[in-house]
Amino acid sequence: MLADRTSLFTESVIREMTRLALVHGAINLAQGFPDFAAPEVVKEAAVEAIRADHNQYAITWGAKRLRDAVAAKTARFYGYEPDPEREVTVSCGATEAMMAALLATINPGDEVIVFEPFYENYVPDAAISGATLVFVPLEEPHYRVDPDRLRAAFGPRTKAIIVNTPNNPSGRVFSREEMECIAALCQEFDALCITDEIYEHILYDEHLHINMATLPGMRERTITISGLSKTFSVTGWRIGYLIAPPELTDGIRKVHDFLTVGAPAPLQEAAATALALDDTYYEQLRTLYVGKREILLQALTDAGFGVVRPEGAYYIMADIRPFGADNDVEFARYLTREIGVAPVPGSSFYQDTELGRSKVRFTFSKSEATLRIAAERLSALSVRV
Ligand SMILES: Cc1ncc(COP(=O)(O)O)c(C=O)c1O
């Protein structure tokens, strides 16, 4: 009785690993959500909003205060101010934002380019919206864009490219040169660029996030997606947003309205407070994650994994070949069951699953205490193998 589209994707492997972690009492370094507190002022703002009876539907495309805050924040960080009335839509997380963006722009059979490794949601998103995905592998070991390979993926049926930087799972932050290469191809082939910038504020070392809409000729063909989940450690609040030119926003808002009506009203008020926090907050967030990255990098290196230092986001793709392992799924299960640390099998981030067989992904979006216990457990691996 099921529709064909449900057979085009499987249940999330990440959630499966989370279940396995629970069964075996393993530390869950699979699913990318923080196990530490959200900022006090942001939580207070949510409590206040409920007390002030922000309990009914907000305007379907987002509470005005939040849309204004998104516009102001975009001006502060990227130097252009989208029109909150015509270019900003609040959604139930970046997840709904991506779905709404694709449903609003894709006709069945349109091609959408995705780099691999990719965030696993893009496959079901494509199946639901009728998009045909065209995969372009990033060049390993540093996950760089190969301009020739990318050009070869563009064609007359290309409707859009999805660009996720800072990237989950690879930790890559695309350079200006790479973003310019993507921008030039979008213009040449008259394609949209849909960006997933959910990790825009989690950056390391000298790496800078380039907002695609700021590149010449790109604002009119870019749908920018971001949200509160990662920057404010509130993945369960389900607040995200899209910034797009007015004509695209009209279509996106229609889809969004009938998908969800709107994001949680009191949490939209709190989100407006969060986005307005001063630069110190964003600096502290980076410092926090720099420390966490170091703990996990050290633990993985000491245990014997091959690692590439992430430039942004909060994941490490680790090479399991030094252990003589060549099956990521078996290795991930072994690690969860026997060592007590749950990663995600690398193949779940690839269309060509063979490309991911030699890897597992760990998140370090956990408290220092959790990461230290994980490090301790991982050290048993070097002794065993
Ligand atoms: C690349 C990427 N996009 C989107 C999301 C989901 O964001 P949200 O919680 O805003 O739906 C995640 C969560 O892991 C992610 O890694």
mmCIF file of C-alpha atoms and ligand atoms in Angstrom:
data_model
loop_
_atom_site.group_PDB
_atom_site.id
_atom_site.type_symbol
_atom_site.label_atom_id
_atom_site.label_comp_id
_atom_site.label_asym_id
_atom_site.label_seq_id
_atom_site.Cartn_x
_atom_site.Cartn_y
_atom_site.Cartn_z
ATOM 1 C CA MET A 1 0.000 0.000 0.000
ATOM 2 C CA LEU A 2 2.989 2.332 0.258
ATOM 3 C CA ALA A 3 3.889 4.939 -2.348
ATOM 4 C CA ASP A 4 6.933 4.152 -4.498
ATOM 5 C CA ARG A 5 8.838 7.126 -3.120
ATOM 6 C CA THR A 6 9.128 5.493 0.311
ATOM 7 C CA SER A 7 11.195 2.717 -1.216
ATOM 8 C CA LEU A 8 13.750 5.204 -2.527
ATOM 9 C CA PHE A 9 15.281 5.780 0.895
ATOM 10 C CA THR A 10 15.919 3.835 4.069
ATOM 11 C CA GLU A 11 15.557 4.701 7.720
ATOM 12 C CA SER A 12 18.293 6.956 9.033
ATOM 13 C CA VAL A 13 21.453 4.964 9.805
ATOM 14 C CA ILE A 14 22.359 7.590 12.385
ATOM 15 C CA ARG A 15 19.221 6.948 14.383
ATOM 16 C CA GLU A 16 19.866 3.210 14.129
ATOM 17 C CA MET A 17 23.316 3.746 15.658
ATOM 18 C CA THR A 18 21.721 5.810 18.415
ATOM 19 C CA ARG A 19 19.439 2.887 19.267
ATOM 20 C CA LEU A 20 22.369 0.474 19.241
ATOM 21 C CA ALA A 21 24.306 2.821 21.538
ATOM 22 C CA LEU A 22 21.415 2.745 24.013
ATOM 23 C CA VAL A 23 21.209 -1.045 23.966
ATOM 24 C CA HIS A 24 24.943 -1.414 24.674
ATOM 25 C CA GLY A 25 25.332 1.563 27.015
ATOM 26 C CA ALA A 26 27.764 3.098 24.513
ATOM 27 C CA ILE A 27 28.626 6.783 24.345
ATOM 28 C CA ASN A 28 26.723 8.139 21.392
ATOM 29 C CA LEU A 29 29.178 9.938 19.143
ATOM 30 C CA ALA A 30 26.911 9.124 16.209
ATOM 31 C CA GLN A 31 24.148 11.691 16.281
ATOM 32 C CA GLY A 32 25.238 15.335 16.083
ATOM 33 C CA PHE A 33 23.401 16.913 18.957
ATOM 34 C CA PRO A 34 24.909 18.584 22.025
ATOM 35 C CA ASP A 35 24.531 16.912 25.422
ATOM 36 C CA PHE A 36 25.260 20.184 27.213
ATOM 37 C CA ALA A 37 23.115 23.162 28.181
ATOM 38 C CA ALA A 38 21.834 25.848 25.833
ATOM 39 C CA PRO A 39 22.701 29.479 26.723
ATOM 40 C CA GLU A 40 20.829 30.641 29.831
ATOM 41 C CA VAL A 41 19.557 33.894 28.260
ATOM 42 C CA VAL A 42 18.099 31.994 25.351
ATOM 43 C CA LYS A 43 16.295 29.543 27.624
ATOM 44 C CA GLU A 44 15.019 32.444 29.748
ATOM 45 C CA ALA A 45 13.698 34.142 26.615
ATOM 46 C CA ALA A 46 11.715 30.984 25.767
ATOM 47 C CA VAL A 47 10.234 30.807 29.269
ATOM 48 C CA GLU A 48 9.352 34.499 29.066
ATOM 49 C CA ALA A 49 7.683 34.029 25.687
ATOM 50 C CA ILE A 50 5.457 31.261 27.039
ATOM 51 C CA ARG A 51 4.592 33.382 30.090
ATOM 52 C CA ALA A 52 3.718 36.222 27.711
ATOM 53 C CA ASP A 53 1.329 33.838 25.938
ATOM 54 C CA HIS A 54 3.046 33.453 22.594
ATOM 55 C CA ASN A 55 1.061 30.267 22.310
ATOM 56 C CA GLN A 56 -0.871 30.560 19.085
ATOM 57 C CA TYR A 57 0.225 30.229 15.458
ATOM 58 C CA ALA A 58 2.812 32.809 14.538
ATOM 59 C CA ILE A 59 2.582 34.347 11.051
ATOM 60 C CA THR A 60 3.122 31.300 8.839
ATOM 61 C CA TRP A 61 6.374 32.565 7.323
ATOM 62 C CA GLY A 62 7.758 33.556 10.716
ATOM 63 C CA ALA A 63 7.274 35.953 13.621
ATOM 64 C CA LYS A 64 8.251 39.442 12.571
ATOM 65 C CA ARG A 65 10.742 39.774 15.413
ATOM 66 C CA LEU A 66 12.588 36.680 14.255
ATOM 67 C CA ARG A 67 12.580 37.623 10.565
ATOM 68 C CA ASP A 68 13.962 41.037 11.530
ATOM 69 C CA ALA A 69 16.625 39.322 13.648
ATOM 70 C CA VAL A 70 17.607 37.041 10.735
ATOM 71 C CA ALA A 71 17.927 40.073 8.449
ATOM 72 C CA ALA A 72 20.000 41.996 11.021
ATOM 73 C CA LYS A 73 22.226 39.008 11.700
ATOM 74 C CA THR A 74 22.811 38.493 7.974
ATOM 75 C CA ALA A 75 23.791 42.155 7.648
ATOM 76 C CA ARG A 76 26.132 41.851 10.655
ATOM 77 C CA PHE A 77 27.972 38.752 9.460
ATOM 78 C CA TYR A 78 27.728 38.921 5.672
ATOM 79 C CA GLY A 79 27.197 42.591 4.852
ATOM 80 C CA TYR A 80 23.848 42.443 3.043
ATOM 81 C CA GLU A 81 20.396 42.815 4.516
ATOM 82 C CA PRO A 82 17.616 40.619 3.130
ATOM 83 C CA ASP A 83 14.104 42.101 3.230
ATOM 84 C CA PRO A 84 12.388 40.406 6.193
ATOM 85 C CA GLU A 85 8.992 40.940 4.537
ATOM 86 C CA ARG A 86 9.812 39.364 1.202
ATOM 87 C CA GLU A 87 12.998 37.333 1.484
ATOM 88 C CA VAL A 88 13.028 35.576 4.883
ATOM 89 C CA THR A 89 10.981 32.503 5.844
ATOM 90 C CA VAL A 90 11.154 30.784 9.237
ATOM 91 C CA SER A 91 10.872 26.983 9.101
ATOM 92 C CA CYS A 92 10.858 23.961 11.403
ATOM 93 C CA GLY A 93 14.619 23.577 11.331
ATOM 94 C CA ALA A 94 16.972 23.492 8.373
ATOM 95 C CA THR A 95 15.439 20.082 7.690
ATOM 96 C CA GLU A 96 12.062 21.491 6.750
ATOM 97 C CA ALA A 97 13.791 24.408 5.024
ATOM 98 C CA MET A 98 15.590 22.069 2.604
ATOM 99 C CA MET A 99 12.419 20.094 1.932
ATOM 100 C CA ALA A 100 10.417 23.280 1.322
ATOM 101 C CA ALA A 101 13.151 24.705 -0.929
ATOM 102 C CA LEU A 102 13.205 21.580 -3.096
ATOM 103 C CA LEU A 103 9.419 21.158 -3.221
ATOM 104 C CA ALA A 104 9.130 24.796 -4.262
ATOM 105 C CA THR A 105 11.719 24.658 -7.048
ATOM 106 C CA ILE A 106 12.028 21.123 -8.400
ATOM 107 C CA ASN A 107 9.933 19.495 -11.083
ATOM 108 C CA PRO A 108 10.130 15.703 -11.400
ATOM 109 C CA GLY A 109 13.243 14.797 -13.349
ATOM 110 C CA ASP A 110 15.118 18.012 -12.628
ATOM 111 C CA GLU A 111 18.706 17.288 -11.678
ATOM 112 C CA VAL A 112 20.196 18.441 -8.411
ATOM 113 C CA ILE A 113 23.936 18.184 -7.837
ATOM 114 C CA VAL A 114 25.200 17.028 -4.439
ATOM 115 C CA PHE A 115 28.789 16.564 -3.314
ATOM 116 C CA GLU A 116 29.629 13.310 -1.622
ATOM 117 C CA PRO A 117 30.125 12.588 1.222
ATOM 118 C CA PHE A 118 26.776 14.270 1.930
ATOM 119 C CA TYR A 119 24.407 14.881 4.798
ATOM 120 C CA GLU A 120 22.092 11.904 4.579
ATOM 121 C CA ASN A 121 18.801 13.879 4.439
ATOM 122 C CA TYR A 122 19.443 15.049 0.884
ATOM 123 C CA VAL A 123 18.625 11.618 -0.541
ATOM 124 C CA PRO A 124 15.087 11.372 0.918
ATOM 125 C CA ASP A 125 14.602 15.090 0.220
ATOM 126 C CA ALA A 126 15.298 14.386 -3.445
ATOM 127 C CA ALA A 127 13.061 11.311 -3.488
ATOM 128 C CA ILE A 128 10.162 13.247 -1.995
ATOM 129 C CA SER A 129 10.569 16.255 -4.285
ATOM 130 C CA GLY A 130 11.140 14.211 -7.441
ATOM 131 C CA ALA A 131 14.688 15.472 -7.986
ATOM 132 C CA THR A 132 17.266 13.284 -9.666
ATOM 133 C CA LEU A 133 20.480 13.609 -7.686
ATOM 134 C CA VAL A 134 23.796 13.832 -9.498
ATOM 135 C CA PHE A 135 26.677 13.028 -7.153
ATOM 136 C CA VAL A 136 30.098 14.615 -7.326
ATOM 137 C CA PRO A 137 32.719 13.051 -5.048
ATOM 138 C CA LEU A 138 35.003 15.495 -3.229
ATOM 139 C CA GLU A 139 38.690 14.781 -3.699
ATOM 140 C CA GLU A 140 40.177 12.856 -0.811
ATOM 141 C CA PRO A 141 41.897 12.970 1.577
ATOM 142 C CA HIS A 142 41.105 16.680 2.027
ATOM 143 C CA TYR A 143 37.609 16.691 0.493
ATOM 144 C CA ARG A 144 38.286 19.389 -2.089
ATOM 145 C CA VAL A 145 36.120 20.322 -5.055
ATOM 146 C CA ASP A 146 37.549 19.130 -8.370
ATOM 147 C CA PRO A 147 36.435 21.828 -10.861
ATOM 148 C CA ASP A 148 36.509 19.484 -13.860
ATOM 149 C CA ARG A 149 34.453 16.823 -12.169
ATOM 150 C CA LEU A 150 31.978 19.442 -11.024
ATOM 151 C CA ARG A 151 31.665 20.952 -14.500
ATOM 152 C CA ALA A 152 30.997 17.508 -15.946
ATOM 153 C CA ALA A 153 28.024 17.108 -13.578
ATOM 154 C CA PHE A 154 26.300 20.287 -14.822
ATOM 155 C CA GLY A 155 24.071 20.043 -17.870
ATOM 156 C CA PRO A 156 20.828 21.267 -19.421
ATOM 157 C CA ARG A 157 18.705 19.436 -16.824
ATOM 158 C CA THR A 158 20.585 20.848 -13.821
ATOM 159 C CA LYS A 159 18.144 22.827 -11.722
ATOM 160 C CA ALA A 160 20.177 23.291 -8.567
ATOM 161 C CA ILE A 161 23.243 22.383 -6.575
ATOM 162 C CA ILE A 162 23.160 21.793 -2.826
ATOM 163 C CA VAL A 163 26.214 23.208 -1.062
ATOM 164 C CA ASN A 164 26.777 22.316 2.571
ATOM 165 C CA THR A 165 29.659 24.264 4.067
ATOM 166 C CA PRO A 166 30.950 23.925 6.766
ATOM 167 C CA ASN A 167 30.345 20.327 5.838
ATOM 168 C CA ASN A 168 28.811 17.416 7.609
ATOM 169 C CA PRO A 169 30.416 14.819 7.626
ATOM 170 C CA SER A 170 33.824 15.826 6.237
ATOM 171 C CA GLY A 171 34.511 18.956 8.295
ATOM 172 C CA ARG A 172 35.480 20.815 5.123
ATOM 173 C CA VAL A 173 34.918 24.571 4.841
ATOM 174 C CA PHE A 174 34.915 25.433 1.149
ATOM 175 C CA SER A 175 37.434 28.103 0.204
ATOM 176 C CA ARG A 176 36.506 31.284 -1.647
ATOM 177 C CA GLU A 177 38.012 29.765 -4.792
ATOM 178 C CA GLU A 178 35.814 26.673 -4.530
ATOM 179 C CA MET A 179 32.712 28.791 -3.877
ATOM 180 C CA GLU A 180 33.559 30.984 -6.883
ATOM 181 C CA CYS A 181 33.927 27.913 -9.044
ATOM 182 C CA ILE A 182 30.453 26.701 -7.973
ATOM 183 C CA ALA A 183 29.014 30.204 -8.482
ATOM 184 C CA ALA A 184 30.411 30.478 -12.009
ATOM 185 C CA LEU A 185 28.901 27.127 -13.007
ATOM 186 C CA CYS A 186 25.511 28.050 -11.503
ATOM 187 C CA GLN A 187 25.500 31.184 -13.633
ATOM 188 C CA GLU A 188 26.718 29.466 -16.783
ATOM 189 C CA PHE A 189 24.067 26.728 -16.503
ATOM 190 C CA ASP A 190 21.347 28.963 -15.047
ATOM 191 C CA ALA A 191 21.062 26.822 -11.909
ATOM 192 C CA LEU A 192 20.033 27.620 -8.368
ATOM 193 C CA CYS A 193 22.393 27.232 -5.435
ATOM 194 C CA ILE A 194 20.758 25.901 -2.281
ATOM 195 C CA THR A 195 23.140 26.287 0.623
ATOM 196 C CA ASP A 196 22.956 24.448 3.932
ATOM 197 C CA GLU A 197 24.839 26.703 6.328
ATOM 198 C CA ILE A 198 23.686 25.177 9.605
ATOM 199 C CA TYR A 199 27.336 25.073 10.833
ATOM 200 C CA GLU A 200 28.185 28.611 9.642
ATOM 201 C CA HIS A 201 29.456 29.678 13.081
ATOM 202 C CA ILE A 202 31.410 26.545 13.954
ATOM 203 C CA LEU A 203 34.780 27.252 12.342
ATOM 204 C CA TYR A 204 38.389 26.496 13.281
ATOM 205 C CA ASP A 205 41.812 28.000 12.756
ATOM 206 C CA GLU A 206 41.874 30.563 9.941
ATOM 207 C CA HIS A 207 38.850 29.183 8.105
ATOM 208 C CA LEU A 208 36.132 31.616 7.057
ATOM 209 C CA HIS A 209 32.597 30.832 6.026
ATOM 210 C CA ILE A 210 31.779 32.246 2.595
ATOM 211 C CA ASN A 211 28.099 33.039 2.242
ATOM 212 C CA MET A 212 27.228 32.144 -1.360
ATOM 213 C CA ALA A 213 24.671 34.954 -1.722
ATOM 214 C CA THR A 214 27.457 37.526 -1.258
ATOM 215 C CA LEU A 215 29.324 36.424 -4.404
ATOM 216 C CA PRO A 216 28.665 38.556 -7.507
ATOM 217 C CA GLY A 217 25.571 37.466 -9.431
ATOM 218 C CA MET A 218 24.561 34.887 -6.850
ATOM 219 C CA ARG A 219 22.035 36.561 -4.558
ATOM 220 C CA GLU A 220 19.267 36.211 -7.141
ATOM 221 C CA ARG A 221 19.885 32.481 -7.567
ATOM 222 C CA THR A 222 20.734 31.422 -4.008
ATOM 223 C CA ILE A 223 18.473 29.938 -1.362
ATOM 224 C CA THR A 224 20.345 30.233 1.924
ATOM 225 C CA ILE A 225 19.355 27.807 4.653
ATOM 226 C CA SER A 226 20.436 27.963 8.265
ATOM 227 C CA GLY A 227 18.986 27.727 11.736
ATOM 228 C CA LEU A 228 19.414 27.763 15.473
ATOM 229 C CA SER A 229 20.005 24.048 16.161
ATOM 230 C CA LYS A 230 23.776 23.974 16.138
ATOM 231 C CA THR A 231 24.770 27.559 16.925
ATOM 232 C CA PHE A 232 22.655 27.681 20.080
ATOM 233 C CA SER A 233 22.652 23.975 21.005
ATOM 234 C CA VAL A 234 18.860 23.690 20.648
ATOM 235 C CA THR A 235 18.373 20.917 18.082
ATOM 236 C CA GLY A 236 15.006 20.006 19.607
ATOM 237 C CA TRP A 237 13.520 23.472 19.194
ATOM 238 C CA ARG A 238 13.135 23.050 15.453
ATOM 239 C CA ILE A 239 13.837 26.614 14.370
ATOM 240 C CA GLY A 240 15.449 27.212 10.994
ATOM 241 C CA TYR A 241 15.125 29.740 8.214
ATOM 242 C CA LEU A 242 15.554 30.390 4.514
ATOM 243 C CA ILE A 243 16.683 33.534 2.744
ATOM 244 C CA ALA A 244 15.770 33.725 -0.938
ATOM 245 C CA PRO A 245 14.799 36.273 -3.595
ATOM 246 C CA PRO A 246 11.116 37.376 -3.385
ATOM 247 C CA GLU A 247 9.830 35.211 -6.301
ATOM 248 C CA LEU A 248 11.396 32.095 -4.805
ATOM 249 C CA THR A 249 10.279 33.074 -1.310
ATOM 250 C CA ASP A 250 6.654 33.255 -2.523
ATOM 251 C CA GLY A 251 6.771 29.603 -3.591
ATOM 252 C CA ILE A 252 8.750 28.481 -0.536
ATOM 253 C CA ARG A 253 6.250 30.153 1.819
ATOM 254 C CA LYS A 254 3.311 28.414 0.133
ATOM 255 C CA VAL A 255 4.934 25.002 0.506
ATOM 256 C CA HIS A 256 6.007 25.760 4.080
ATOM 257 C CA ASP A 257 2.505 26.900 5.066
ATOM 258 C CA PHE A 258 0.890 23.634 4.015
ATOM 259 C CA LEU A 259 3.708 21.442 5.298
ATOM 260 C CA THR A 260 3.873 22.783 8.843
ATOM 261 C CA VAL A 261 1.937 26.097 9.169
ATOM 262 C CA GLY A 262 4.854 27.404 11.144
ATOM 263 C CA ALA A 263 7.628 26.865 13.640
ATOM 264 C CA PRO A 264 6.900 26.865 17.410
ATOM 265 C CA ALA A 265 5.732 30.393 18.284
ATOM 266 C CA PRO A 266 7.359 30.931 21.702
ATOM 267 C CA LEU A 267 10.650 29.462 20.504
ATOM 268 C CA GLN A 268 10.652 31.866 17.554
ATOM 269 C CA GLU A 269 10.639 34.713 20.084
ATOM 270 C CA ALA A 270 13.553 33.150 21.950
ATOM 271 C CA ALA A 271 15.365 32.593 18.651
ATOM 272 C CA ALA A 272 15.142 36.332 17.927
ATOM 273 C CA THR A 273 16.871 36.985 21.258
ATOM 274 C CA ALA A 274 19.508 34.349 20.465
ATOM 275 C CA LEU A 275 20.425 35.749 17.050
ATOM 276 C CA ALA A 276 20.942 39.175 18.580
ATOM 277 C CA LEU A 277 23.560 37.955 21.087
ATOM 278 C CA ASP A 278 26.770 39.912 20.651
ATOM 279 C CA ASP A 279 29.983 38.705 19.053
ATOM 280 C CA THR A 280 31.297 37.397 22.376
ATOM 281 C CA TYR A 281 28.744 34.584 22.233
ATOM 282 C CA TYR A 282 29.895 33.485 18.800
ATOM 283 C CA GLU A 283 33.560 33.692 19.870
ATOM 284 C CA GLN A 284 32.862 31.574 22.951
ATOM 285 C CA LEU A 285 31.098 29.004 20.800
ATOM 286 C CA ARG A 286 34.200 28.655 18.646
ATOM 287 C CA THR A 287 36.511 28.388 21.628
ATOM 288 C CA LEU A 288 34.249 25.725 23.122
ATOM 289 C CA TYR A 289 34.376 23.615 19.972
ATOM 290 C CA VAL A 290 38.119 24.106 19.442
ATOM 291 C CA GLY A 291 38.640 22.400 22.816
ATOM 292 C CA LYS A 292 36.259 19.554 21.992
ATOM 293 C CA ARG A 293 37.849 19.015 18.594
ATOM 294 C CA GLU A 294 41.277 18.667 20.210
ATOM 295 C CA ILE A 295 40.089 16.069 22.722
ATOM 296 C CA LEU A 296 38.526 13.850 20.068
ATOM 297 C CA LEU A 297 41.343 14.322 17.532
ATOM 298 C CA GLN A 298 43.866 13.305 20.161
ATOM 299 C CA ALA A 299 41.787 10.319 21.289
ATOM 300 C CA LEU A 300 41.315 9.049 17.744
ATOM 301 C CA THR A 301 44.949 9.567 16.810
ATOM 302 C CA ASP A 302 46.149 7.807 19.978
ATOM 303 C CA ALA A 303 43.775 4.913 19.349
ATOM 304 C CA GLY A 304 45.262 4.462 15.873
ATOM 305 C CA PHE A 305 42.674 5.968 13.486
ATOM 306 C CA GLY A 306 43.699 8.005 10.470
ATOM 307 C CA VAL A 307 42.170 11.491 10.808
ATOM 308 C CA VAL A 308 41.813 14.702 8.811
ATOM 309 C CA ARG A 309 41.532 17.835 10.972
ATOM 310 C CA PRO A 310 38.076 19.323 10.522
ATOM 311 C CA GLU A 311 38.015 22.961 9.386
ATOM 312 C CA GLY A 312 34.455 23.515 10.585
ATOM 313 C CA ALA A 313 31.293 21.772 11.894
ATOM 314 C CA TYR A 314 31.689 19.175 14.636
ATOM 315 C CA TYR A 315 32.502 15.850 13.045
ATOM 316 C CA ILE A 316 35.609 13.824 12.313
ATOM 317 C CA MET A 317 35.697 11.264 9.515
ATOM 318 C CA ALA A 318 38.148 8.657 10.739
ATOM 319 C CA ASP A 319 39.975 6.116 8.593
ATOM 320 C CA ILE A 320 39.598 2.554 9.931
ATOM 321 C CA ARG A 321 42.128 0.935 7.609
ATOM 322 C CA PRO A 322 44.974 1.194 10.144
ATOM 323 C CA PHE A 323 43.057 -1.498 12.085
ATOM 324 C CA GLY A 324 42.968 -3.728 9.037
ATOM 325 C CA ALA A 325 39.212 -3.084 8.844
ATOM 326 C CA ASP A 326 37.436 -2.766 5.514
ATOM 327 C CA ASN A 327 33.780 -2.883 6.510
ATOM 328 C CA ASP A 328 32.536 0.322 8.112
ATOM 329 C CA VAL A 329 29.202 -1.137 9.228
ATOM 330 C CA GLU A 330 30.769 -4.097 11.026
ATOM 331 C CA PHE A 331 33.440 -1.849 12.518
ATOM 332 C CA ALA A 332 30.856 0.670 13.790
ATOM 333 C CA ARG A 333 28.842 -2.124 15.410
ATOM 334 C CA TYR A 334 31.987 -3.625 16.948
ATOM 335 C CA LEU A 335 33.019 -0.257 18.346
ATOM 336 C CA THR A 336 29.571 0.297 19.839
ATOM 337 C CA ARG A 337 29.248 -3.184 21.316
ATOM 338 C CA GLU A 338 32.780 -3.930 22.487
ATOM 339 C CA ILE A 339 34.406 -0.555 23.066
ATOM 340 C CA GLY A 340 31.331 1.427 24.118
ATOM 341 C CA VAL A 341 31.591 4.309 21.650
ATOM 342 C CA ALA A 342 29.081 4.626 18.790
ATOM 343 C CA PRO A 343 30.112 6.205 15.450
ATOM 344 C CA VAL A 344 28.245 6.279 12.114
ATOM 345 C CA PRO A 345 29.397 3.965 9.296
ATOM 346 C CA GLY A 346 31.012 6.056 6.559
ATOM 347 C CA SER A 347 29.064 4.427 3.726
ATOM 348 C CA SER A 348 25.877 6.153 4.881
ATOM 349 C CA PHE A 349 27.300 9.421 3.533
ATOM 350 C CA TYR A 350 27.936 8.139 0.013
ATOM 351 C CA GLN A 351 25.872 7.100 -2.956
ATOM 352 C CA ASP A 352 28.827 5.011 -4.031
ATOM 353 C CA THR A 353 28.941 3.175 -0.699
ATOM 354 C CA GLU A 354 32.367 1.709 -1.488
ATOM 355 C CA LEU A 355 33.837 5.203 -1.039
ATOM 356 C CA GLY A 356 32.733 5.156 2.599
ATOM 357 C CA ARG A 357 33.682 1.593 3.524
ATOM 358 C CA SER A 358 36.990 2.642 5.068
ATOM 359 C CA LYS A 359 35.566 5.322 7.357
ATOM 360 C CA VAL A 360 33.400 6.009 10.360
ATOM 361 C CA ARG A 361 32.194 9.417 11.522
ATOM 362 C CA PHE A 362 32.378 10.678 15.103
ATOM 363 C CA THR A 363 30.804 13.841 16.473
ATOM 364 C CA PHE A 364 32.433 15.955 19.174
ATOM 365 C CA SER A 365 29.315 17.977 20.004
ATOM 366 C CA LYS A 366 29.430 16.536 23.510
ATOM 367 C CA SER A 367 30.462 17.777 26.944
ATOM 368 C CA GLU A 368 34.128 17.547 27.832
ATOM 369 C CA ALA A 369 33.271 14.894 30.443
ATOM 370 C CA THR A 370 31.538 12.718 27.811
ATOM 371 C CA LEU A 371 34.430 13.150 25.383
ATOM 372 C CA ARG A 372 36.972 12.202 28.070
ATOM 373 C CA ILE A 373 35.111 8.975 28.834
ATOM 374 C CA ALA A 374 34.925 8.243 25.101
ATOM 375 C CA ALA A 375 38.682 8.896 24.837
ATOM 376 C CA GLU A 376 39.353 6.511 27.705
ATOM 377 C CA ARG A 377 37.241 3.808 26.077
ATOM 378 C CA LEU A 378 38.824 4.320 22.664
ATOM 379 C CA SER A 379 42.267 3.829 24.172
ATOM 380 C CA ALA A 380 41.277 0.170 24.730
ATOM 381 C CA LEU A 381 41.167 -0.186 20.960
ATOM 382 C CA SER A 382 44.877 0.348 20.446
ATOM 383 C CA VAL A 383 45.570 -2.426 22.945
ATOM 384 C CA ARG A 384 43.121 -4.874 21.385
ATOM 385 C CA VAL A 385 43.902 -4.526 17.727
HETATM 386 C C1 LIG B 1 24.219 19.497 7.281
HETATM 387 C C2 LIG B 1 23.018 19.511 8.163
HETATM 388 N N1 LIG B 1 21.933 20.174 7.753
HETATM 389 C C3 LIG B 1 20.826 20.218 8.510
HETATM 390 C C4 LIG B 1 20.761 19.576 9.744
HETATM 391 C C5 LIG B 1 19.496 19.628 10.539
HETATM 392 O O1 LIG B 1 19.265 20.911 11.010
HETATM 393 P P1 LIG B 1 17.937 21.267 11.795
HETATM 394 O O2 LIG B 1 18.062 20.742 13.189
HETATM 395 O O3 LIG B 1 17.904 22.760 11.781
HETATM 396 O O4 LIG B 1 16.795 20.663 11.081
HETATM 397 C C6 LIG B 1 21.875 18.870 10.207
HETATM 398 C C7 LIG B 1 21.823 18.151 11.497
HETATM 399 O O5 LIG B 1 22.620 17.309 11.807
HETATM 400 C C8 LIG B 1 23.029 18.846 9.390
HETATM 401 O O6 LIG B 1 24.126 18.186 9.785
#
